Coordinates of C-alpha atoms in Angstrom, one line a residue:
X1 CA -13.9 -1.7 -13.8
X2 CA -17.1 -3.0 -11.8
X3 CA -16.5 -6.5 -10.5
X4 CA -19.2 -9.2 -9.7
X5 CA -18.5 -9.1 -6.2
X6 CA -21.4 -11.3 -5.4
X7 CA -19.8 -14.1 -7.3
X8 CA -16.3 -13.3 -5.8
X9 CA -17.7 -13.6 -2.3
X10 CA -19.9 -16.7 -3.1
X11 CA -17.0 -18.5 -4.4
X12 CA -14.7 -17.3 -1.4
X13 CA -17.4 -18.6 0.9
X14 CA -17.6 -21.9 -0.7
X15 CA -13.9 -22.5 -0.6
X16 CA -13.6 -21.3 2.9
X17 CA -16.2 -23.7 4.0
X18 CA -13.8 -26.4 3.1
X19 CA -12.1 -25.4 6.3
X20 CA -14.9 -27.3 8.2
X21 CA -13.1 -30.5 7.1
X22 CA -9.9 -29.5 9.1
X23 CA -11.8 -29.0 12.3
X24 CA -10.2 -31.0 15.0
X25 CA -6.6 -31.6 13.8
X26 CA -6.3 -27.7 13.1
X27 CA -7.4 -24.8 14.8
X28 CA -9.2 -22.0 13.1
X29 CA -6.4 -19.5 13.0
X30 CA -4.4 -22.4 11.1
X31 CA -7.1 -23.1 8.3
X32 CA -5.5 -20.5 5.9
X33 CA -2.3 -22.2 6.2
X34 CA -4.1 -25.2 4.3
X35 CA -6.9 -23.5 2.3
X36 CA -4.6 -20.7 0.6
X37 CA -1.9 -23.1 -0.9
X38 CA -4.5 -25.5 -2.0
X39 CA -6.6 -22.7 -3.6
X40 CA -3.5 -21.5 -5.7
X41 CA -2.8 -25.2 -6.5
X42 CA -6.3 -26.2 -7.6
X43 CA -6.4 -23.0 -9.7
X44 CA -3.0 -23.9 -11.5
X45 CA -4.8 -27.6 -11.9
X46 CA -7.8 -26.1 -13.5
X47 CA -6.0 -23.9 -15.8
X48 CA -3.8 -26.7 -17.1
X49 CA -6.6 -29.2 -17.5
X50 CA -7.4 -28.4 -21.1
X51 CA -3.8 -29.2 -22.3
X52 CA -2.9 -31.9 -19.7
X53 CA -3.0 -34.8 -22.3
X54 CA -0.9 -32.8 -24.7
X55 CA 1.7 -31.9 -22.1
X56 CA 1.9 -35.6 -21.2
X57 CA 2.4 -36.9 -24.5
X58 CA 5.1 -34.1 -25.3
X59 CA 6.8 -35.1 -22.1
X60 CA 7.3 -38.7 -23.2
X61 CA 8.9 -37.1 -26.4
X62 CA 11.2 -34.7 -24.8
X63 CA 11.9 -35.7 -21.1
X64 CA 15.5 -36.4 -21.8
X65 CA 16.3 -33.1 -23.7
X66 CA 17.8 -30.2 -22.1
X67 CA 15.4 -27.7 -23.6
X68 CA 12.3 -29.7 -22.5
X69 CA 11.0 -26.8 -20.2
X70 CA 10.6 -24.7 -23.2
X71 CA 8.9 -27.3 -25.1
X72 CA 6.7 -28.3 -22.4
X73 CA 5.3 -24.7 -21.7
X74 CA 4.5 -24.3 -25.4
X75 CA 2.7 -27.5 -24.9
X76 CA 0.6 -26.4 -21.9
X77 CA 0.1 -22.8 -23.4
X78 CA 1.2 -21.3 -20.2
X79 CA 4.5 -20.3 -18.6
X80 CA 4.0 -23.4 -16.3
X81 CA 3.0 -27.0 -16.5
X82 CA 2.8 -30.4 -14.7
X83 CA 4.2 -33.7 -15.9
X84 CA 2.4 -36.0 -13.4
X85 CA -0.3 -38.2 -14.5
X86 CA -2.3 -37.0 -11.9
X87 CA -4.8 -34.3 -11.6
X88 CA -6.9 -33.5 -8.6
X89 CA -9.8 -35.6 -10.1
X90 CA -7.6 -38.7 -10.7
X91 CA -6.1 -38.4 -7.2
X92 CA -9.6 -39.4 -6.2
X93 CA -9.4 -43.0 -7.7
X94 CA -6.9 -44.3 -5.3
X95 CA -7.5 -43.2 -1.6
X96 CA -5.3 -45.6 -0.1
X97 CA -2.2 -44.1 -1.6
X98 CA -3.2 -40.3 -1.4
X99 CA -0.2 -38.9 0.2
X100 CA 2.2 -40.5 -2.0
X101 CA 0.1 -39.8 -5.1
X102 CA -0.2 -36.0 -4.2
X103 CA 3.4 -35.6 -3.6
X104 CA 4.0 -37.1 -7.2
X105 CA 1.5 -34.7 -8.5
X106 CA 3.1 -31.8 -6.8
X107 CA 6.5 -32.8 -7.8
X108 CA 5.4 -32.9 -11.6
X109 CA 4.8 -29.1 -11.5
X110 CA 7.4 -26.8 -13.3
X111 CA 10.1 -25.3 -11.0
X112 CA 8.5 -22.0 -10.9
X113 CA 5.3 -23.4 -9.4
X114 CA 7.2 -25.5 -7.0
X115 CA 8.9 -22.3 -5.7
X116 CA 5.5 -20.8 -5.0
X117 CA 4.6 -24.0 -3.3
X118 CA 7.7 -24.0 -1.1
X119 CA 7.0 -20.6 0.1
X120 CA 4.0 -21.6 1.5
X121 CA 5.7 -24.3 3.6
X122 CA 3.2 -26.6 2.8
X123 CA 4.9 -30.0 2.7
X124 CA 4.5 -30.3 6.6
X125 CA 0.9 -29.9 6.2
X126 CA 0.5 -32.9 3.7
X127 CA 2.1 -35.1 6.2
X128 CA -0.1 -33.7 9.2
X129 CA -3.2 -34.2 7.0
X130 CA -2.3 -37.8 6.0
X131 CA -1.5 -38.6 9.5
X132 CA -4.9 -37.4 10.7
X133 CA -6.5 -39.2 7.8
X134 CA -8.2 -35.9 6.4
X135 CA -6.0 -35.3 3.3
X136 CA -8.2 -37.1 0.9
X137 CA -11.3 -35.7 2.5
X138 CA -10.1 -32.0 2.1
X139 CA -8.7 -32.8 -1.6
X140 CA -11.9 -34.1 -2.7
X141 CA -13.6 -31.1 -1.5
X142 CA -11.5 -29.2 -3.9
X143 CA -12.7 -31.5 -6.7
X144 CA -16.4 -30.4 -6.4
X145 CA -18.2 -27.8 -8.3
X146 CA -17.7 -25.2 -5.6
X147 CA -14.1 -25.4 -6.1
X148 CA -14.3 -25.3 -9.8
X149 CA -11.6 -22.6 -10.5
X150 CA -11.5 -23.1 -14.4
X151 CA -10.9 -19.8 -16.1
X152 CA -14.2 -20.3 -18.0
X153 CA -15.7 -20.1 -14.6
X154 CA -13.6 -17.6 -13.0
X155 CA -11.5 -14.9 -14.7
X156 CA -8.0 -14.1 -13.8
X157 CA -9.1 -10.9 -12.2
X158 CA -11.8 -12.5 -10.2
X159 CA -9.3 -15.1 -9.0
X160 CA -7.2 -12.3 -7.5
X161 CA -10.2 -10.9 -5.7
X162 CA -10.9 -14.5 -4.3
X163 CA -7.2 -14.8 -3.2
X164 CA -7.5 -11.5 -1.3
X165 CA -10.9 -12.4 0.3
X166 CA -9.6 -15.7 1.5
X167 CA -6.6 -13.8 2.9
X168 CA -8.7 -11.3 4.8
X169 CA -10.8 -14.1 6.4
X170 CA -7.6 -16.1 7.3
X171 CA -6.1 -12.8 8.7
X172 CA -9.1 -12.2 10.7
X173 CA -9.2 -15.6 12.2
X174 CA -5.6 -15.3 12.9
X175 CA -6.1 -11.8 14.5
X176 CA -3.5 -10.3 11.8
X177 CA -3.5 -7.1 9.9
X178 CA -5.5 -8.1 7.0
X179 CA -4.6 -4.5 5.7
X180 CA -0.9 -5.4 5.4
X181 CA -1.7 -7.7 2.6
X182 CA -3.9 -5.6 0.5
X183 CA -5.5 -2.4 -0.4
X184 CA -9.2 -1.7 -1.0
X185 CA -9.8 -1.9 -4.7
X186 CA -11.5 1.6 -5.0
X187 CA -8.4 3.4 -3.5
X188 CA -6.3 1.5 -5.9
X189 CA -8.5 2.5 -8.9
X190 CA -8.4 6.2 -7.6
X191 CA -4.6 5.9 -7.5
X192 CA -4.6 4.2 -11.1
X193 CA -6.8 6.8 -12.4
X194 CA -4.6 9.7 -11.3
X195 CA -1.3 8.1 -12.1
X196 CA -2.4 7.5 -15.8
X197 CA -4.3 10.8 -16.2
X198 CA -3.9 12.5 -19.5
X199 CA -0.7 10.3 -20.3
X200 CA -0.7 10.5 -23.9
X201 CA 2.1 7.9 -24.4
X202 CA -0.2 5.0 -23.0
X203 CA -3.6 6.5 -24.3
X204 CA -2.7 6.6 -27.9
X205 CA 0.4 4.8 -28.6
X206 CA 0.3 1.7 -30.3
X207 CA 2.2 -1.4 -29.0
X208 CA 3.7 0.8 -26.2
X209 CA 5.4 -1.0 -23.4
X210 CA 5.5 0.6 -19.9
X211 CA 6.8 -0.6 -16.5
X212 CA 5.4 -0.3 -13.1
X213 CA 6.8 -1.2 -9.7
X214 CA 5.4 -1.5 -6.2
X215 CA 8.0 -1.9 -3.6
X216 CA 5.4 -3.6 -1.0
X217 CA 3.5 -5.3 -3.5
X218 CA 1.5 -7.9 -1.3
X219 CA -0.7 -10.0 -3.4
X220 CA -0.1 -7.8 -6.5
X221 CA -3.3 -6.3 -6.2
X222 CA -2.1 -2.6 -7.2
X223 CA -0.3 -4.0 -10.2
X224 CA -3.3 -6.1 -11.4
X225 CA -5.7 -3.2 -11.1
X226 CA -3.0 -1.0 -13.0
X227 CA -2.8 -3.5 -15.7
X228 CA -6.4 -4.1 -16.0
X229 CA -7.4 -0.5 -16.1
X230 CA -4.6 0.5 -18.7
X231 CA -6.1 -2.3 -21.0
X232 CA -9.4 -0.7 -20.8
X233 CA -8.0 2.5 -22.0
X234 CA -5.8 0.9 -24.7
X235 CA -5.4 -2.6 -25.3
X236 CA -2.4 -2.4 -27.3
X237 CA -0.4 -1.0 -24.5
X238 CA 1.5 -3.4 -22.4
X239 CA 2.4 -2.8 -18.8
X240 CA 5.1 -4.8 -17.4
X241 CA 4.9 -5.5 -13.5
X242 CA 7.9 -5.5 -11.0
X243 CA 7.2 -5.8 -7.3
X244 CA 8.8 -7.2 -4.1
X245 CA 7.2 -8.4 -0.9
X246 CA 8.5 -9.7 2.4
X247 CA 5.7 -12.0 3.3
X248 CA 6.2 -15.5 1.9
X249 CA 2.4 -16.4 1.6
X250 CA 1.4 -13.1 -0.1
X251 CA 4.6 -13.2 -2.3
X252 CA 3.4 -16.9 -3.5
X253 CA 0.1 -15.6 -4.4
X254 CA 1.3 -12.5 -6.2
X255 CA 3.8 -14.8 -8.2
X256 CA 1.1 -17.3 -8.8
X257 CA -1.3 -14.6 -9.9
X258 CA 1.4 -13.3 -12.4
X259 CA 2.0 -16.7 -13.8
X260 CA -1.6 -17.2 -14.2
X261 CA -2.1 -14.3 -16.3
X262 CA 0.8 -14.9 -18.5
X263 CA 3.0 -12.2 -17.1
X264 CA 6.7 -12.4 -16.2
X265 CA 6.6 -14.1 -12.7
X266 CA 10.3 -13.7 -12.4
X267 CA 9.8 -9.7 -11.9
X268 CA 8.2 -10.5 -8.5
X269 CA 10.8 -10.9 -5.8
X270 CA 10.8 -11.8 -2.4
X271 CA 12.7 -10.2 0.4
X272 CA 12.7 -7.1 2.6
X273 CA 12.9 -4.1 0.2
X274 CA 14.4 -2.0 2.9
X275 CA 17.6 -3.8 3.6
X276 CA 17.5 -6.0 0.5
X277 CA 16.4 -4.2 -2.7
X278 CA 16.1 -6.6 -5.4
X279 CA 15.9 -3.9 -8.0
X280 CA 19.0 -2.0 -7.5
X281 CA 20.0 0.3 -10.4
X282 CA 16.4 -0.2 -12.0
X283 CA 13.9 2.6 -12.9
X284 CA 10.3 2.3 -13.6
X285 CA 7.7 4.5 -15.6
X286 CA 5.1 4.1 -12.9
X287 CA 5.5 3.4 -9.1
X288 CA 2.4 2.8 -6.8
X289 CA 2.4 1.3 -3.3
X290 CA 0.8 1.1 -0.1
X291 CA 3.6 0.6 2.4
X292 CA 3.2 -0.3 6.0
X293 CA 3.0 2.6 8.3
X294 CA 3.8 2.9 11.9
X295 CA 6.2 0.1 11.5
X296 CA 9.5 0.1 12.8
X297 CA 12.6 -0.5 11.0
X298 CA 15.2 -1.3 13.7
X299 CA 15.9 -4.7 12.1
X300 CA 16.8 -3.0 8.9
X301 CA 18.7 -0.3 10.6
X302 CA 22.3 -1.4 9.9
X303 CA 21.8 -2.1 6.3
X304 CA 19.6 1.0 5.7
X305 CA 22.3 3.5 7.6
X306 CA 25.0 1.8 5.5
X307 CA 23.2 2.5 2.3
X308 CA 22.4 6.3 3.6
X309 CA 26.1 6.7 3.8
X310 CA 26.3 6.6 0.0
X311 CA 24.1 9.8 -0.1
X312 CA 22.4 10.0 -3.2
X313 CA 24.2 7.1 -4.7
X314 CA 21.8 5.1 -2.7
X315 CA 18.3 5.3 -1.9
X316 CA 18.4 7.6 1.3
X317 CA 20.4 10.7 0.5
X318 CA 17.8 13.1 1.5
X319 CA 17.5 11.7 5.1
X320 CA 16.3 9.1 7.6
X321 CA 12.9 8.9 9.4
X322 CA 12.7 8.0 13.1
X323 CA 13.3 4.1 13.5
X324 CA 9.8 3.7 15.0
X325 CA 8.3 4.3 11.3
X326 CA 9.7 3.1 8.1
X327 CA 7.1 4.4 5.4
X328 CA 9.3 7.3 4.4
X329 CA 11.9 4.9 3.5
X330 CA 9.5 3.4 1.0
X331 CA 8.8 6.9 -0.5
X332 CA 12.5 7.5 -1.0
X333 CA 12.7 4.1 -2.6
X334 CA 10.2 5.0 -5.0
X335 CA 11.9 8.2 -5.9
X336 CA 15.0 6.6 -6.4
X337 CA 13.3 4.2 -8.9
X338 CA 12.1 7.3 -11.1
X339 CA 13.4 7.3 -14.7
X340 CA 15.6 10.5 -15.7
X341 CA 13.5 13.1 -17.5
X342 CA 15.7 12.3 -20.6
X343 CA 14.2 8.8 -20.3
X344 CA 10.5 10.0 -20.1
X345 CA 10.6 10.5 -16.4
X346 CA 8.2 8.7 -13.8
X347 CA 5.1 9.3 -12.0
X348 CA 4.4 8.0 -8.2
X349 CA 1.3 7.3 -6.2
X350 CA 1.9 6.2 -2.7
X351 CA -0.3 5.9 0.4
X352 CA 0.9 7.3 3.8
X353 CA -0.7 8.3 7.1
X354 CA -0.5 11.9 8.3
X355 CA 3.0 11.5 9.9
X356 CA 5.0 12.2 6.9
X357 CA 3.1 15.5 6.3
X358 CA 4.5 17.2 9.3
X359 CA 6.5 14.9 11.8
X360 CA 10.1 16.1 12.5
X361 CA 11.5 19.7 13.1
X362 CA 13.6 21.5 10.7
X363 CA 16.7 19.6 10.2
X364 CA 15.3 16.4 11.1
X365 CA 15.3 13.4 8.6
X366 CA 11.5 13.6 7.7
X367 CA 11.8 17.5 7.3
X368 CA 14.9 16.9 5.1
X369 CA 13.1 14.4 3.0
X370 CA 10.1 16.9 2.6
X371 CA 12.6 19.5 1.8
X372 CA 14.5 17.4 -0.9
X373 CA 11.0 16.4 -2.4
X374 CA 9.6 20.2 -2.6
X375 CA 12.8 21.9 -3.6
X376 CA 13.3 19.3 -6.5
X377 CA 9.6 20.0 -7.5
X378 CA 8.5 16.5 -7.4
X379 CA 5.2 16.7 -5.4
X380 CA 2.1 17.2 -7.7
X381 CA -0.7 16.6 -5.2
X382 CA -1.8 15.2 -1.9
X383 CA -5.4 13.7 -1.6
X384 CA -6.9 13.2 1.9
X385 CA -8.8 10.0 1.7
X386 CA -12.0 9.3 3.9
X387 CA -11.4 7.7 7.4
X388 CA -12.5 4.1 8.0
X389 CA -11.5 3.3 4.4
X390 CA -9.0 0.6 5.1
X391 CA -9.5 -2.8 6.7
X392 CA -6.7 -2.4 9.5
X393 CA -6.9 1.3 10.5
X394 CA -9.4 4.0 10.7
X395 CA -6.9 6.8 10.8
X396 CA -6.5 9.5 8.2
X397 CA -4.7 8.5 4.9
X398 CA -3.4 10.4 2.1
X399 CA -2.4 9.5 -1.3
X400 CA 0.9 11.4 -2.4
X401 CA 1.3 12.0 -6.1
X402 CA 4.8 12.7 -7.4
X403 CA 6.4 13.4 -10.8
X404 CA 9.5 14.5 -12.2
X405 CA 7.6 16.0 -15.5
X406 CA 6.2 19.2 -14.0
X407 CA 8.5 21.6 -15.6
X408 CA 6.8 23.6 -18.5
X409 CA 3.2 22.6 -17.2
X410 CA 0.6 24.4 -15.2
X411 CA 1.9 22.4 -12.2
X412 CA 5.4 23.5 -12.3
X413 CA 6.5 25.0 -8.8
X414 CA 3.0 24.2 -7.2
X415 CA 1.3 21.4 -5.2
X416 CA -2.5 20.7 -5.1
X417 CA -4.2 19.8 -1.8
X418 CA -7.6 17.7 -2.3
X419 CA -9.6 17.2 0.7
X420 CA -11.8 14.1 -0.4
X421 CA -12.4 13.2 3.3
X422 CA -16.1 13.6 2.9
X423 CA -16.6 11.8 -0.5
X424 CA -17.6 8.3 0.7
X425 CA -20.7 6.1 1.2
X426 CA -21.3 4.2 4.5
X427 CA -21.0 0.4 4.1
X428 CA -23.9 -1.8 5.1
X429 CA -21.6 -4.1 6.9
X430 CA -18.2 -3.3 8.1
X431 CA -15.1 -5.2 7.2
X432 CA -12.5 -5.0 10.0
X433 CA -11.9 -1.2 10.3
X434 CA -13.5 -0.6 6.9
X435 CA -16.7 1.1 7.5
X436 CA -16.7 3.4 4.3
X437 CA -16.3 3.0 0.6
X438 CA -15.4 5.4 -2.3
X439 CA -18.0 4.8 -4.8
X440 CA -17.2 5.1 -8.6
X441 CA -19.0 8.5 -9.0
X442 CA -16.5 9.9 -6.1
X443 CA -13.6 8.3 -7.8
X444 CA -14.6 10.0 -11.0
X445 CA -15.1 13.3 -9.3
X446 CA -11.7 13.1 -7.3
X447 CA -9.8 12.3 -10.6
X448 CA -11.7 15.2 -12.2
X449 CA -10.6 17.7 -9.5
X450 CA -7.1 16.5 -9.8
X451 CA -7.1 16.8 -13.5
X452 CA -8.8 20.3 -13.6
X453 CA -6.1 21.7 -11.3
X454 CA -8.5 24.4 -10.0
X455 CA -9.1 25.7 -6.5
X456 CA -12.4 25.2 -4.8
X457 CA -13.9 24.1 -1.4
X458 CA -11.9 20.8 -1.4
X459 CA -9.1 21.9 -3.8
X460 CA -6.3 24.3 -3.0
X461 CA -3.2 25.0 -4.8
X462 CA 0.1 26.4 -3.3
X463 CA 3.5 27.1 -4.3
X464 CA 6.4 24.8 -3.0
X465 CA 8.0 27.6 -0.9
X466 CA 4.4 28.1 1.0
X467 CA 5.2 24.9 3.0
X468 CA 8.9 25.9 3.8
X469 CA 10.0 27.8 6.8
X470 CA 13.4 28.9 8.4
X471 CA 13.8 28.2 12.1
X472 CA 15.7 31.0 13.7
X473 CA 17.2 30.7 17.2
X474 CA 16.6 34.0 19.1
X475 CA 18.9 34.7 22.0
X476 CA 18.7 37.0 24.9
X477 CA 21.9 38.3 26.7
X478 CA 23.0 37.2 30.2
X479 CA 22.9 40.1 32.9
X480 CA 25.1 40.4 36.0
X481 CA 23.8 41.4 39.4
X482 CA 23.7 45.0 38.4
X483 CA 21.6 44.5 35.5
X484 CA 24.2 44.9 33.0
X485 CA 24.8 42.6 29.9
X486 CA 27.8 40.2 30.3
X487 CA 30.1 40.7 27.5
X488 CA 32.7 38.4 26.0
X489 CA 35.2 39.7 23.5
X490 CA 33.0 42.7 23.3
X491 CA 29.9 40.7 22.4
X492 CA 26.9 39.9 24.7
X493 CA 26.9 36.2 26.2
X494 CA 23.7 34.3 25.5
X495 CA 21.6 33.4 28.4
X496 CA 20.5 29.8 27.5
X497 CA 17.6 29.9 29.6
X498 CA 16.1 32.8 27.7
X499 CA 16.7 31.0 24.4
X500 CA 13.8 30.7 21.9
X501 CA 13.0 29.8 18.4
X502 CA 10.7 31.0 15.6
X503 CA 9.4 29.6 12.4
X504 CA 9.7 32.2 9.8
X505 CA 7.7 31.4 6.6
X506 CA 10.1 30.9 3.5
X507 CA 8.4 33.8 1.6
X508 CA 8.9 36.2 4.6
X509 CA 12.1 38.3 5.1
X510 CA 13.8 37.2 8.4
X511 CA 14.8 40.7 9.3
X512 CA 11.4 42.1 8.8
X513 CA 9.7 39.3 10.5
X514 CA 12.1 39.7 13.6
X515 CA 11.9 43.4 13.9
X516 CA 7.8 42.9 13.8
X517 CA 7.5 39.7 16.0
X518 CA 10.1 39.8 18.5
X519 CA 11.9 43.1 19.1
X520 CA 8.8 44.9 20.2
X521 CA 8.8 42.1 23.0
X522 CA 12.3 41.6 23.6
X523 CA 14.4 44.7 22.4
X524 CA 17.7 43.2 23.5
X525 CA 17.2 39.9 21.4
X526 CA 19.4 38.8 18.6
X527 CA 19.4 36.1 15.8
X528 CA 22.1 33.3 16.2
X529 CA 22.4 33.0 12.3
X530 CA 24.5 29.9 12.5
X531 CA 21.9 28.0 14.2
X532 CA 19.2 28.7 11.6
X533 CA 17.7 25.6 9.6
X534 CA 15.2 25.4 6.6
X535 CA 12.5 22.9 7.4
X536 CA 9.2 21.9 5.4
X537 CA 5.9 20.7 6.6
X538 CA 2.5 20.3 5.1
X539 CA -0.2 20.9 7.9
X540 CA -3.1 19.7 5.6
X541 CA -5.7 19.8 8.0
X542 CA -5.1 23.3 8.9
X543 CA -5.5 24.5 5.4
X544 CA -8.8 23.0 5.1
X545 CA -10.0 24.0 8.8
X546 CA -13.4 25.6 9.0
X547 CA -14.4 27.9 11.8
X548 CA -17.5 26.9 13.4
X549 CA -19.1 29.4 15.8
X550 CA -20.0 28.1 19.2
X551 CA -23.7 27.6 20.1
X552 CA -25.4 30.5 21.9
X553 CA -25.4 29.8 25.7
X554 CA -29.0 30.4 25.9
X555 CA -29.6 27.7 23.5
X556 CA -27.4 25.2 25.4
X557 CA -29.1 26.1 28.7
X558 CA -32.4 25.5 27.2
X559 CA -31.3 21.8 26.0
X560 CA -29.7 21.1 29.6
X561 CA -33.2 22.5 31.3
X562 CA -35.0 20.0 28.9
X563 CA -32.7 16.9 29.7
X564 CA -33.0 17.7 33.3
X565 CA -36.7 17.5 32.9
X566 CA -36.3 14.1 31.2
X567 CA -34.4 12.6 33.7
X568 CA -36.3 13.8 36.7
X569 CA -39.4 12.1 35.0
X570 CA -37.3 8.9 34.7
X571 CA -36.3 8.9 38.1
X572 CA -39.8 9.6 39.5
X573 CA -40.7 6.3 37.4
X574 CA -37.9 4.3 39.1
X575 CA -38.7 5.3 42.7
X576 CA -42.4 5.1 42.7

């Protein structure tokens, strides 16, 4: 899966350099609003170049027929076409009528491409560039060799990378989160490796069709890498991609990418996944995603809570996270899209920060979501990734791997924790917060560790119940002025100021724990069993914590004395 990154960067550099022609009428943070849609349109233009004459000829024959769309697609060889007499090159022949002719050219595209252009809100920029007399100049730049985006020059996969590189630059200029739009490819490759690991259906089957879904698909990078990797394993297996994306620009690029590759672009939907699920009732073989984390979902609250009232007839039956962070809503969306085991079951790989591992006390929404996942034996593994691996955050991130196909396997009832935090290489040049890469050798190593399912320095295996606990409420009695216990109906009255709680591991007997840990220190205490709640948390870092003995005080003192000597000498130099 090695990609010719030098070529991609070079092409992206050349295309982004066209933005120089926008200087003056546009501010730097606006460049992407023009460069992104023109790059997409130019790619379509280059793809359709070879069959352009055939399409124009066919259009004259069928333009009055109701089924012309099907016939024109056949003539173009793609799921899209353009019936305008213009191409980018031919537009250059008439500078005086560039705006009128360019609009004619855009209107010649099939409806699915026009939908993409509309999502870019590009029409206003045509008027703006024309009024500032730069429309012809900018379009001319897209006809030069540096903007040659013909498939013979730039493959579909490379084009996806170029789109994403331009988005990253645009986001940096705009001071936006580049990371909200895409995930580093090495992280996706690791997720896909694990997702497809040892899946005999797709590895050995002939002409097998599988489905994959991303509820926050961005530019479609995850779907593209999954498809590419699967074809490298078995060219006869078809992977049908489904996705939903809220950002209009990235949705437009994802849909364009699907069209260009000959996939069904109708399966890429726009809209807010949390409040407007476009795939109600659909289930998929594979689900992978890098949803936004640390983002509040107050705007979607009414719709989400309405669906939560349906219980498990909706997506959010297990519980709701705090309104300040919606990532666990995407996790539950993914789980709701799993196929029943009778239909072959499903596997999920989804990225989260540390919060979903432990946030929320017993009985809270996040704890109940973990409870549901672990008590239904859905969690296979959690992989801790190196820090500084993403473009927009340096914090700790984790891949959650879920499956409803664990029964009867060595993973049944168990969870594997893999600490891959140190498996990285430093980048020569940081990209935003991305200072580290996961090289191919470590991707292979992590995949192998997952596949081997054995304990080691960086792999630990636990039973589901190891993450559970019962939160008990310990009461102490009120006492009167004489020190006697206050009774009501023959029972001691609890003193709320002395109330305490204890988390008792699920595998421990509560009574034995209470007698050992509480009664020796508070002989009059009792448990209010009506208040007991079962909770789950996965304190990942605690499991991999390694004690480091403090340095001897003599060694530290010697170091201080040495520093004092150096400082004293430096001061003498200053005050001579």
